Coordinates of C-alpha atoms and ligand atoms in Angstrom, one line a residue:
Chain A
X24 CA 0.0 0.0 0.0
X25 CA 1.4 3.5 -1.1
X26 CA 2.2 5.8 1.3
X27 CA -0.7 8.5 2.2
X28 CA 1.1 11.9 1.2
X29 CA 1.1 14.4 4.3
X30 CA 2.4 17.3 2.2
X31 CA 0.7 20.1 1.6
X32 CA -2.7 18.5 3.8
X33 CA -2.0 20.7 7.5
X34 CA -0.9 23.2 8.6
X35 CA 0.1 25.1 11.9
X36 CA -1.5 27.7 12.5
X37 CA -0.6 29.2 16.0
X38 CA 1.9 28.7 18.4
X39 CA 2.6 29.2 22.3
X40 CA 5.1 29.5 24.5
X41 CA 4.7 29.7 28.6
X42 CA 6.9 31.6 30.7
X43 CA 10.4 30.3 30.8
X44 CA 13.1 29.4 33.1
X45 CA 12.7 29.3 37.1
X46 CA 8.7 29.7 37.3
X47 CA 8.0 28.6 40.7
X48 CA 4.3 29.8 40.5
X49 CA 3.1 27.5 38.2
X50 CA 2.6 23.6 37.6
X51 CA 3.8 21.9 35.3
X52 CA -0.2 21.1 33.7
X53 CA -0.3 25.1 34.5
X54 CA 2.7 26.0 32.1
X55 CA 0.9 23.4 29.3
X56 CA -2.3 25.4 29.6
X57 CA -0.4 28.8 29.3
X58 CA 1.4 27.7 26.3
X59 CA -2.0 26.2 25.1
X60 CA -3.8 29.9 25.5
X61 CA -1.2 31.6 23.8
X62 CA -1.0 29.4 20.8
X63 CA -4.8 29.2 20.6
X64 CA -5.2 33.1 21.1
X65 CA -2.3 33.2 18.2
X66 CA -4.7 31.3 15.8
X67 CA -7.6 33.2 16.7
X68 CA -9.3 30.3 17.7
X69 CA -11.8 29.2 20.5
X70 CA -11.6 26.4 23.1
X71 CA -14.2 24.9 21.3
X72 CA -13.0 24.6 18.4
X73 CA -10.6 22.3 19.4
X74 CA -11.4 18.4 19.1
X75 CA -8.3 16.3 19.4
X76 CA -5.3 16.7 21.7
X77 CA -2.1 15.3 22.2
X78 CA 0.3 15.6 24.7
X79 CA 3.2 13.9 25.8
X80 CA 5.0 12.7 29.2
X81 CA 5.9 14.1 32.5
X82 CA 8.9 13.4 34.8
X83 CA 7.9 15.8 37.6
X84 CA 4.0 15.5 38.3
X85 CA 2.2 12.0 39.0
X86 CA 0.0 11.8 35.9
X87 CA -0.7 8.2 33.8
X88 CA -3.0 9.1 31.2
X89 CA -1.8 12.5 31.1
X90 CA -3.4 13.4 27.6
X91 CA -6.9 12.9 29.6
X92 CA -5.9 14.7 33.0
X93 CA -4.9 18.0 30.2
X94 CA -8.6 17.6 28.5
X95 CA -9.8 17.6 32.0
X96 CA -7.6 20.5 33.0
X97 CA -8.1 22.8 30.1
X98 CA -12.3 21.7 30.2
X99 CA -12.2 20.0 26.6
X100 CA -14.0 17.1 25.5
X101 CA -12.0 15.8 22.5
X102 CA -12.7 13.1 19.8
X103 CA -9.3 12.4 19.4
X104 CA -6.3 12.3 22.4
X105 CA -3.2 10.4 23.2
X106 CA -0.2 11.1 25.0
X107 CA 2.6 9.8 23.3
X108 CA 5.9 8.8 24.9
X109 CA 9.0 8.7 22.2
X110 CA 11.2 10.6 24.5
X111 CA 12.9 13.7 22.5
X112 CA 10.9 13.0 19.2
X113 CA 7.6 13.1 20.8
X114 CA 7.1 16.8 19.7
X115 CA 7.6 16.2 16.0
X116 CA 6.0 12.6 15.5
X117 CA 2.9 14.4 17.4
X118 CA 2.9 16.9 14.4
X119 CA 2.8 13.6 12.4
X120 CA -0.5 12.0 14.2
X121 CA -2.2 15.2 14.0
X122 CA -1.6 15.9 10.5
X123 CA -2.6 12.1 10.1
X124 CA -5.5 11.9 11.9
X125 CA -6.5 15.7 10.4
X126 CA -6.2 14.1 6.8
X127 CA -8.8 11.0 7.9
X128 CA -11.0 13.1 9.1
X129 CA -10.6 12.2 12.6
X130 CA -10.1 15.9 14.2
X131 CA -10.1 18.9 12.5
X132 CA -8.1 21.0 14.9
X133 CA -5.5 19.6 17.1
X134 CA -4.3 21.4 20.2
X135 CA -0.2 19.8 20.4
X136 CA 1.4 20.8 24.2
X137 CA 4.4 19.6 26.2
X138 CA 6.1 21.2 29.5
X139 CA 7.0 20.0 32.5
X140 CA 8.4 22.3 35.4
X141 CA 11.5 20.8 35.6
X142 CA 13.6 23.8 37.6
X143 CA 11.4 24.2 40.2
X144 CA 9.3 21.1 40.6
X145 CA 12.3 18.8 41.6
X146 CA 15.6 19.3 43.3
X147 CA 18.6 19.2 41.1
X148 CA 19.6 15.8 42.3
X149 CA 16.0 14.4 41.9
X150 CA 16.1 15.8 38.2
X151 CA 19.5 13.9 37.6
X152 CA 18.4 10.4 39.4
X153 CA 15.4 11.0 37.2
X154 CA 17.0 11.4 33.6
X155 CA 19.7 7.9 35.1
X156 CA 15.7 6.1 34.4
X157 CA 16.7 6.7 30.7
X158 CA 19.7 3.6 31.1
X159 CA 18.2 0.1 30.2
X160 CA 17.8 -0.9 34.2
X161 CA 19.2 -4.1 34.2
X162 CA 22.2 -3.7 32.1
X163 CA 23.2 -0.1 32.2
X164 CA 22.1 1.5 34.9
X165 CA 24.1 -0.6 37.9
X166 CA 27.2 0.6 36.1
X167 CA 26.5 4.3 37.4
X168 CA 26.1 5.6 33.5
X169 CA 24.0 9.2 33.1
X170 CA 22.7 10.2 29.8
X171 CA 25.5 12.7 29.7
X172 CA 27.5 9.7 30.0
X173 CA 26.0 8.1 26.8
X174 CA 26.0 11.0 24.4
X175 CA 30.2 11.4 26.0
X176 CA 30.8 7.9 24.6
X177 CA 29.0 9.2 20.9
X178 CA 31.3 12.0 21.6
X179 CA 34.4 10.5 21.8
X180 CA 33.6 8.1 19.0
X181 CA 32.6 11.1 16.4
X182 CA 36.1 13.1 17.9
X183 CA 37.8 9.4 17.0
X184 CA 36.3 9.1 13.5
X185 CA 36.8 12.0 12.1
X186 CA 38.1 14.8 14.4
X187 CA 35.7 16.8 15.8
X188 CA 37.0 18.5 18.6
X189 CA 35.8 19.4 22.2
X190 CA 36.2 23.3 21.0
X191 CA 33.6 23.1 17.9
X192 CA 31.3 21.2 20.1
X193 CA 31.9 24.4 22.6
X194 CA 31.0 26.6 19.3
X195 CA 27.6 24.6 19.0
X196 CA 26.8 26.0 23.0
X197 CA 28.3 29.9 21.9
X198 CA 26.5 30.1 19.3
X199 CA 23.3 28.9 19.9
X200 CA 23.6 31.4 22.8
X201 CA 24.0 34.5 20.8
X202 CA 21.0 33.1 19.3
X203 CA 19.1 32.7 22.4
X204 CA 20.4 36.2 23.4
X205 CA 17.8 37.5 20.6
X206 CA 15.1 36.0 21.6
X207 CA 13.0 37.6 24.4
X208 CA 11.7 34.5 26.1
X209 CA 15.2 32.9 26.3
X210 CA 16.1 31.1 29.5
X211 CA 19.6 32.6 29.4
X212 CA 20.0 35.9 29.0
X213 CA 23.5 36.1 29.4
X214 CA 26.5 36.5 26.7
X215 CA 28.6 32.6 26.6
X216 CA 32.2 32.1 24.8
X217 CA 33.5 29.0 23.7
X218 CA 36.1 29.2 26.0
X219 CA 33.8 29.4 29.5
X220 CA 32.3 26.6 27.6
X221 CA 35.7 24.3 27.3
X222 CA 36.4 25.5 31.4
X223 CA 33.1 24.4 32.7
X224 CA 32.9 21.8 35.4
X225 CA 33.3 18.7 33.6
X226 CA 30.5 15.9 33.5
X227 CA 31.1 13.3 32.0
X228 CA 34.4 13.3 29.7
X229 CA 34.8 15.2 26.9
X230 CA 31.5 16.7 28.0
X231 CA 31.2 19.7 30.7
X232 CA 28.8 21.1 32.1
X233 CA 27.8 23.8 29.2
X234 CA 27.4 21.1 26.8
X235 CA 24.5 19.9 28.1
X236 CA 21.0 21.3 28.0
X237 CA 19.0 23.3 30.4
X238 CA 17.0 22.4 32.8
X239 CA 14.0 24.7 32.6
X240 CA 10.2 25.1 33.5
X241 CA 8.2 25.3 30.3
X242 CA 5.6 24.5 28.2
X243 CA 5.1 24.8 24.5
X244 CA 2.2 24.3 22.0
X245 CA 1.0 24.6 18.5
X246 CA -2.5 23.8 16.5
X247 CA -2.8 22.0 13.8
X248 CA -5.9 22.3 11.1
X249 CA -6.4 21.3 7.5
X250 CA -5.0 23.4 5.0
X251 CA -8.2 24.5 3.8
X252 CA -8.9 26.0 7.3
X253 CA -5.7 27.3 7.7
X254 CA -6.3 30.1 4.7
X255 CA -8.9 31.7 7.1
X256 CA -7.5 32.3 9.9
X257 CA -5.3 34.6 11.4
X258 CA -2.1 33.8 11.5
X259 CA 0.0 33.0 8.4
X260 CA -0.1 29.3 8.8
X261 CA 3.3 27.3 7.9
X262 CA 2.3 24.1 5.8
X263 CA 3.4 20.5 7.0
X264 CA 5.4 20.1 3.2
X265 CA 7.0 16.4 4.4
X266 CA 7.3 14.5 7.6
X267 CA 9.2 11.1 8.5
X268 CA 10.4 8.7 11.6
X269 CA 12.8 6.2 11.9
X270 CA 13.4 4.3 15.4
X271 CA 16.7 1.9 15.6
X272 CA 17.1 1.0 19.3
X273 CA 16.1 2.2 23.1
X274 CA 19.3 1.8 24.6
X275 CA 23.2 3.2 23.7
X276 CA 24.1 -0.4 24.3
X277 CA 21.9 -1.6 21.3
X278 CA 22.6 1.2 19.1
X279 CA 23.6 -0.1 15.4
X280 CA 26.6 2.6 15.5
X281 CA 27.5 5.2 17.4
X282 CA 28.5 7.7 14.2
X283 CA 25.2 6.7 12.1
X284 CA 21.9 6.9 13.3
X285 CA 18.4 7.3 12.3
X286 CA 18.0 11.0 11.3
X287 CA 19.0 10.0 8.2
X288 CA 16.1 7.8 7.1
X289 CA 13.6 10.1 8.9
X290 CA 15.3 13.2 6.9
X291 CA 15.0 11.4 3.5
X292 CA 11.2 10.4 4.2
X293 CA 10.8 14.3 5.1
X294 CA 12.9 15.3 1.6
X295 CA 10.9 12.5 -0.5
X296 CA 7.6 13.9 0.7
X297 CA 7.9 16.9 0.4
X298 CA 9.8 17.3 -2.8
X299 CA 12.8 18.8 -1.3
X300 CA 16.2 18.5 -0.3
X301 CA 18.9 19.5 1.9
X302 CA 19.4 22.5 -0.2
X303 CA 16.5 24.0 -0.6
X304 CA 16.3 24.3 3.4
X305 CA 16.9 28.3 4.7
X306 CA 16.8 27.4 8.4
X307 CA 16.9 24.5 10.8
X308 CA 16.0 23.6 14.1
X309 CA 17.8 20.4 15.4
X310 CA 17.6 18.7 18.6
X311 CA 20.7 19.8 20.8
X312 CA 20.3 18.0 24.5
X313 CA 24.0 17.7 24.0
X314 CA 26.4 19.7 21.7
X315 CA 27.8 16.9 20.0
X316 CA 23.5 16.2 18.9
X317 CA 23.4 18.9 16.3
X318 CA 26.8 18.0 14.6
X319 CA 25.4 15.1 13.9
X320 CA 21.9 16.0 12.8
X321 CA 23.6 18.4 10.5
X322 CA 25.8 15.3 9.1
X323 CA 22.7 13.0 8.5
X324 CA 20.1 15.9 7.7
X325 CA 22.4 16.8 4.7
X326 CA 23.6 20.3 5.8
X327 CA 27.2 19.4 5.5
X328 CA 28.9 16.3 4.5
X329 CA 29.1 13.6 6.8
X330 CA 32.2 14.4 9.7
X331 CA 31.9 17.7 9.0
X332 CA 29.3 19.5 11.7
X333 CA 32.1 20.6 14.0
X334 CA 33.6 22.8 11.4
X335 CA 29.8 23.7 10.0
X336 CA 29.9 25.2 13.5
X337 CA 33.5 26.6 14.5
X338 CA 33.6 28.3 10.8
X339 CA 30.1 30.0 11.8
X340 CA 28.1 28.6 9.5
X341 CA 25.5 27.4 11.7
X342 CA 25.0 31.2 12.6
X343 CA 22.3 33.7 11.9
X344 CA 23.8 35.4 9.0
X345 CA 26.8 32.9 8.5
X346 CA 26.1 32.4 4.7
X347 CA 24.9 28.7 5.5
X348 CA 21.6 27.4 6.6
X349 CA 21.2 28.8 10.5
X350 CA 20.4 26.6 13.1
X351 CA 18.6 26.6 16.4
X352 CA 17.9 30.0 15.9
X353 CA 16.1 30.7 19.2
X354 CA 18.9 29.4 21.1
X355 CA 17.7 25.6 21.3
X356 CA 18.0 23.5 24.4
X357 CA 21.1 24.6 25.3
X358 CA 19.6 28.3 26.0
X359 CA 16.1 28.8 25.1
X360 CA 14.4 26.1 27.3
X361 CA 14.7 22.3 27.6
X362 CA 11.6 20.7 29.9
X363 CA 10.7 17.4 29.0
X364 CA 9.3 16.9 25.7
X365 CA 8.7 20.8 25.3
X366 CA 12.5 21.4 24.6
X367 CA 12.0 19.5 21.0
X368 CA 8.7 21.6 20.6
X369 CA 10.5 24.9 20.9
X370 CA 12.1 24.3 18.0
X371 CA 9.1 23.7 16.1
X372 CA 7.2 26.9 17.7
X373 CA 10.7 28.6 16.2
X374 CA 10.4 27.4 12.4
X375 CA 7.1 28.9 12.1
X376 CA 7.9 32.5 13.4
X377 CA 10.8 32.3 11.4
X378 CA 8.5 31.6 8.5
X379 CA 6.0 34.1 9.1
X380 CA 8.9 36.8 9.2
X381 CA 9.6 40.0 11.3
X382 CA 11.4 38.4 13.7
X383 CA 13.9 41.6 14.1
X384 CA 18.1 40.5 14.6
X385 CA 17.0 36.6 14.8
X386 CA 14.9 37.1 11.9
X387 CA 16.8 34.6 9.0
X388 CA 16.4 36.8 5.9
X389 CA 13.9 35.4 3.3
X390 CA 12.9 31.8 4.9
X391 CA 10.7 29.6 3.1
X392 CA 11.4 26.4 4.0
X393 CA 12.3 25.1 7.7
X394 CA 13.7 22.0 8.5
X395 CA 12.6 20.5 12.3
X396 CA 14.4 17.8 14.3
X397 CA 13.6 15.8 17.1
X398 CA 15.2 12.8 18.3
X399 CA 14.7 10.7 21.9
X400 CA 16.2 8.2 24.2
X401 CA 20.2 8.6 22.9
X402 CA 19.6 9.0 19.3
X403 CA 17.3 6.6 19.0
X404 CA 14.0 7.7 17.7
X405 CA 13.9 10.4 14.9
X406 CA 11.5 12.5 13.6
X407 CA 11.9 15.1 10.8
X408 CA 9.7 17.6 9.2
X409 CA 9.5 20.2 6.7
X410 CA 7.7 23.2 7.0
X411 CA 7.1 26.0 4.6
X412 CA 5.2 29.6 4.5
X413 CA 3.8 28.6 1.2
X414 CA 2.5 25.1 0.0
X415 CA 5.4 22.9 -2.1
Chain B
X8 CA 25.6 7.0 55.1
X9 CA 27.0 5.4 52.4
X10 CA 24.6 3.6 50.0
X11 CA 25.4 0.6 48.5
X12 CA 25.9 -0.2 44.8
X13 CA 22.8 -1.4 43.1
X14 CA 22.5 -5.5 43.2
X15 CA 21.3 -7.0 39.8
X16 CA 17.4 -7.5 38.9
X17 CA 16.9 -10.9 38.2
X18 CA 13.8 -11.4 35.7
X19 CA 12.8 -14.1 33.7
X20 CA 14.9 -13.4 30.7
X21 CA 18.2 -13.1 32.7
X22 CA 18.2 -15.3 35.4
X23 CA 20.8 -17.6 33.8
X24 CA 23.0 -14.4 32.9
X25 CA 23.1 -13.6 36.6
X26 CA 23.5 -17.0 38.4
X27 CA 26.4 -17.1 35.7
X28 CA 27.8 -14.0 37.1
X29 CA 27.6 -15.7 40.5
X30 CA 29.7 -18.2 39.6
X31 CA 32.0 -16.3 37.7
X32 CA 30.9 -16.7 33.9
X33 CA 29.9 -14.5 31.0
X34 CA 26.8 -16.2 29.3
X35 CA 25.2 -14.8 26.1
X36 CA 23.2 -16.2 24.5
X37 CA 23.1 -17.4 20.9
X38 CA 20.3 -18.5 18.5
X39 CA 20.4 -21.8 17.3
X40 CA 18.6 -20.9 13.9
X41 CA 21.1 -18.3 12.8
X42 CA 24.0 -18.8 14.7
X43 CA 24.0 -15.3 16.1
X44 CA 24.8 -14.2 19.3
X45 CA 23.3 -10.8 21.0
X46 CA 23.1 -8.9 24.3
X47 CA 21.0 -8.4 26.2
X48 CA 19.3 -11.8 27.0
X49 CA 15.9 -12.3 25.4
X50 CA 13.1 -14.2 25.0
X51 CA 13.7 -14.7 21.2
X52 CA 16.2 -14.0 18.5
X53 CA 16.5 -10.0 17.7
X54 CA 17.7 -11.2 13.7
X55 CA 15.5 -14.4 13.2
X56 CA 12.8 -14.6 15.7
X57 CA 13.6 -17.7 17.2
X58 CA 12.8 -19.3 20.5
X59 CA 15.5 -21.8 19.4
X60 CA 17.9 -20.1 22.3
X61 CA 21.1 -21.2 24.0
X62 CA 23.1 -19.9 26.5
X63 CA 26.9 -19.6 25.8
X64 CA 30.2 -19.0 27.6
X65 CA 31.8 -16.2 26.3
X66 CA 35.3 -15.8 26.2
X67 CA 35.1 -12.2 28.3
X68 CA 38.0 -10.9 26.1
X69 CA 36.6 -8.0 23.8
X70 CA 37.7 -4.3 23.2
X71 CA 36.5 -0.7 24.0
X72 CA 34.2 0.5 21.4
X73 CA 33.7 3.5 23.4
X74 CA 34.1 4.9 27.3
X75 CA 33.5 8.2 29.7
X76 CA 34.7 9.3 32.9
X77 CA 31.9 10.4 34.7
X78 CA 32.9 12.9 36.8
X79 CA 29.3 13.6 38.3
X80 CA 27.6 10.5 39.9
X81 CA 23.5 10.2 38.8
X82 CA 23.2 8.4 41.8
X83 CA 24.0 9.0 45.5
X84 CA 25.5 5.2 45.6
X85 CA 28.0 6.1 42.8
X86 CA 29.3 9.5 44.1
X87 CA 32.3 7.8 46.3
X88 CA 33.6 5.9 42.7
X89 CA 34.1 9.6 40.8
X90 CA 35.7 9.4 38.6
X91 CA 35.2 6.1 37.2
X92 CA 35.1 4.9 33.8
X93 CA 31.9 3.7 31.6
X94 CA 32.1 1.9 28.4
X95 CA 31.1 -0.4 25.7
X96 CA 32.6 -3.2 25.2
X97 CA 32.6 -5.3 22.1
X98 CA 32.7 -9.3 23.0
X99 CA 35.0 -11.6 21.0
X100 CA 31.9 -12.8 19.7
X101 CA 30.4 -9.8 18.5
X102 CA 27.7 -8.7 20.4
X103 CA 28.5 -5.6 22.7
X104 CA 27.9 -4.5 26.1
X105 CA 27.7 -1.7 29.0
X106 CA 30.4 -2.7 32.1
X107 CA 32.8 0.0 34.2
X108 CA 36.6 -0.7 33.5
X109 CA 38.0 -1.5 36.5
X110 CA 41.5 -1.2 37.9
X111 CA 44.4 1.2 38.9
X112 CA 44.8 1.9 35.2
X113 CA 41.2 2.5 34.1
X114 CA 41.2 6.3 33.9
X115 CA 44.1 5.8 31.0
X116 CA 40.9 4.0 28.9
X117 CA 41.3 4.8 25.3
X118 CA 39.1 3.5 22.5
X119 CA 40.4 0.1 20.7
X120 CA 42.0 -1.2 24.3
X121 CA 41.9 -5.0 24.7
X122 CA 39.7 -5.7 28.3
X123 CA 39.1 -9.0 30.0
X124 CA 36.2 -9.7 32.0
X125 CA 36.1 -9.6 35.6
X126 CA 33.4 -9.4 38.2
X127 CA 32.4 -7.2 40.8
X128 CA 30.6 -8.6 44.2
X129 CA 27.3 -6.4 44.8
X130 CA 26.2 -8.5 47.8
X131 CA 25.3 -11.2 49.1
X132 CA 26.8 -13.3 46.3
X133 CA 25.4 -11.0 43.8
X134 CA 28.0 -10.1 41.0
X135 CA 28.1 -8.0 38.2
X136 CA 30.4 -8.4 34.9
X137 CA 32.9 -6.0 34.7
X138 CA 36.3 -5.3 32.3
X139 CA 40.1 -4.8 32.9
X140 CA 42.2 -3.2 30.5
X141 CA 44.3 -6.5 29.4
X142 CA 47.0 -4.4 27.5
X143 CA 47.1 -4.2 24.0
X144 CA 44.7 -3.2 21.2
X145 CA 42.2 -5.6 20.2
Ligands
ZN507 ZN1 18.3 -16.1 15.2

């Protein structure tokens, strides 16, 4: 059976973000719900037009079914809900169902959320013991490994392979924080060189602290309607142009390589569906829990060849304005906000503005087409997506 | 207080795998079908499907695919080992696997390094498989 063709079918038509960085006010359903106002308020849309949710997963607050306990938070009664649990990807595979279920006439406009408050509503230590969950608990786990721990050992075997060093790994957390820097809803706020970067408390070798993400409370959200909708509302909508997944393990231990991974099938179903390729792309949002993520990404995404994203970064390519294809342009995980599956989302929330324009200093001059990436567990489940301010 | 070093869950699928690391062996297990061997211990085959399973005696000789020092512990239990080192380990017969490298020498780890199995008591007669660095490259 031939594949169903996504492109061209949804679009998104508003987007949210809550209030970022140390919010102790609000719960973690709370910051969902603000994200989820703001993106609705974006699109110029009612509560009740909404009639299919999905959500995805929360480390800090005691929910199982938590697509059900956000209906019954946010008062909606929904033919279509799921929370879906793919770690990282979650974000961009829920763009995926949506537009899916949207096309089969399941829902016509889906209300997408994530955000946990993952500052405040845990202590450091709890967050840490929390994220160790992510080792396989029989075989990785009693050895004392950390997620840091697993993206250090993809680390050292990219730095093996073809020479990436610790300092263009530092560029990825510099420059994504200039980025951040322009953005008004950043988490950090404050100015980061490679070399505080390359002096930071060390973590887990050759990673330091700076490497790795935030830890933030947040929430994010976007709707999702047909295309036909979508021309009367509001907002400039950004079209869903491709979409693809690719899933190769759980566990670091299981991972067919530690140099190749799945973003590369997910990014060709993306290109095939859409029409497209790494070239035409004017700005992308990859997943960057670690620095070392992007560099990759950028490798199997097409942006540069393969064992060349540390230079894409160090030689400034990767910047706003660096004559390449910008990415993470609101600062990603590493300084706009990573909480739970919402870190992924942000970067998502970020291609559309940067498709509808006026963006000021972090505007990327004349995008058209935006490349998304999410991945979960330790590059293990991928999902890419194409997004475009006009149809392809 | 110190806390201890997490003892292995036994489940149905690894019960051999951990009695074997009682006794001092490394068992994998290996499909009868295909011939091939994998980690982690299963209830079938991961390349043919199987249920046609046996468990084998691995040599414990292998090399280090990749490693870490962590230098922050997740866990409470693991704080008083910083810095210690994590790897993967590829087996002599091919499949590959998480273990600490143990010994005086373990923070000079470096990818390629030929490691021999060893085991770690976690209590009570509980052991986990671990690695030394057996000089060389594998
Ligand atoms: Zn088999």
């Amino acid at each position: 059976m031939s594949e169903t063709s996504l492109r061209n079918r949804v679009a998104i038509v508003g987007v949210g973000e809550s209030d970022i960085g140390k919010v102790p006010g609000m719960t973690g359903l709370g910051l969902n719900a603000q994200a989820a106002k703001r993106a609705l308020d974006d699109a110029g849309l009612k509560p009740s037009d909404i009639d299919g949710l999905l959500t995805a997963y929360s480390f800090t607050e005691p929910y199982f079914m938590l697509g059900s306990v956000l209906c019954e938070y946010l008062g909606l009664q929904p033919r279509f809900n799921a929370s879906l649990v793919v770690g990282g990807a979650t974000p961009a595979v829920m763009l995926k169902h949506a537009a899916e279920a949207i096309v089969a006439g399941q829902a016509e406009v889906v209300l997408v959320t994530a955000g946990e408050n993952r500052a405040t509503g845990q202590s450091r230590d709890q967050a840490v013991a929390a994220l160790t969950a992510v080792g396989h608990p029989y075989f990785e786990q009693p050895y004392g490994s950390s997620i840091p721990g697993f993206y250090a050992m993809i680390a050292r075997r990219h730095m093996l392979e073809y020479g990436t060093t610790r300092e263009q790994m530092a560029e990825v957390a510099a420059t994504t924080r200039r980025h951040a820097l322009l953005h008004p809803n950043a988490h950090m706020k404050a100015p980061l060189t490679r070399e505080q970067v390359l002096a930071a408390k060390p973590i887990a070798d050759p990673l330091g602290m700076l490497d790795c993400c935030l830890i933030s409370d947040a929430g994010g959200a976007f709707i999702v309607t047909s295309a036909e909708r979508a021309a009367d509302l509001r907002a400039k909508p950004a079209y869903l142009l491709g979409i693809g997944e690719f899933h190769t393990h759980e566990h670091i231990m299981c991972a067919p390589s530690l140099t190749e991974f799945g973003a590369t099938r997910s990014g060709a179903a993306a290109y095939r569906m859409a029409g497209l390729g790494p070239a035409d792309i004017d700005v992308a949002e990859l997943y960057d829990c670690f620095s070392i993520v992007p560099i990759i990404e950028a490798e199997e995404l097409g942006l540069c060849p393969r064992g060349e994203g540390g230079r894409y970064w160090l030689d400034g390519r990767a910047a706003i304005g660096g004559g390449a294809v910008p990415v993470n342009t609101h600062g990603g995980m590493l300084s706009h906000a990573h909480a739970g599956a919402a870190g992924g989302l942000f970067g998502i929330v970020e291609a559309v503005r940067q498709l509808r324009g006026g963006l000021g200093a972090r505007q990327v001059e004349g995008a058209e087409i935006a490349l998304v990436h999410n991945e979960g567990g330790i590059l293990s489940s991928h999902c890419t997506m194409l997004l475009g301010k006009d149809k392809a | 207080m110190t806390e201890t070093l997490p003892s292995p869950v036994v489940n149905a699928d690894s019960a051999p795998y951990w009695q074997g690391a009682r006794e001092g062996r490394l068992l994998i297990r290996r499909c009868d079908a295909c011939g091939q061997t994998h980690f982690m211990p299963r209830h079938l085959c991961p390349a043919c499907w199987s249920a046609d399973l046996r468990w084998v005696e691995a040599t414990g000789r292998g090399t280090v695919h990749s490693f870490t020092i962590i230098r922050r512990a997740p866990l409470a239990a693991f704080a008083p080992r910083v810095p210690y080192v994590v790897a993967l380990i590829d087996l002599e017969e091919g499949p590959r696997m998480m273990a600490n490298i143990l010994g005086d020498d373990a923070l000079d780890t470096a990818i390629g390094d030929a490691v021999a199995v060893c085991f770690e008591d976690r209590g009570e007669g509980a052991a986990v498989p671990q690695f030394r660095r057996a000089g060389g490259r594998g």
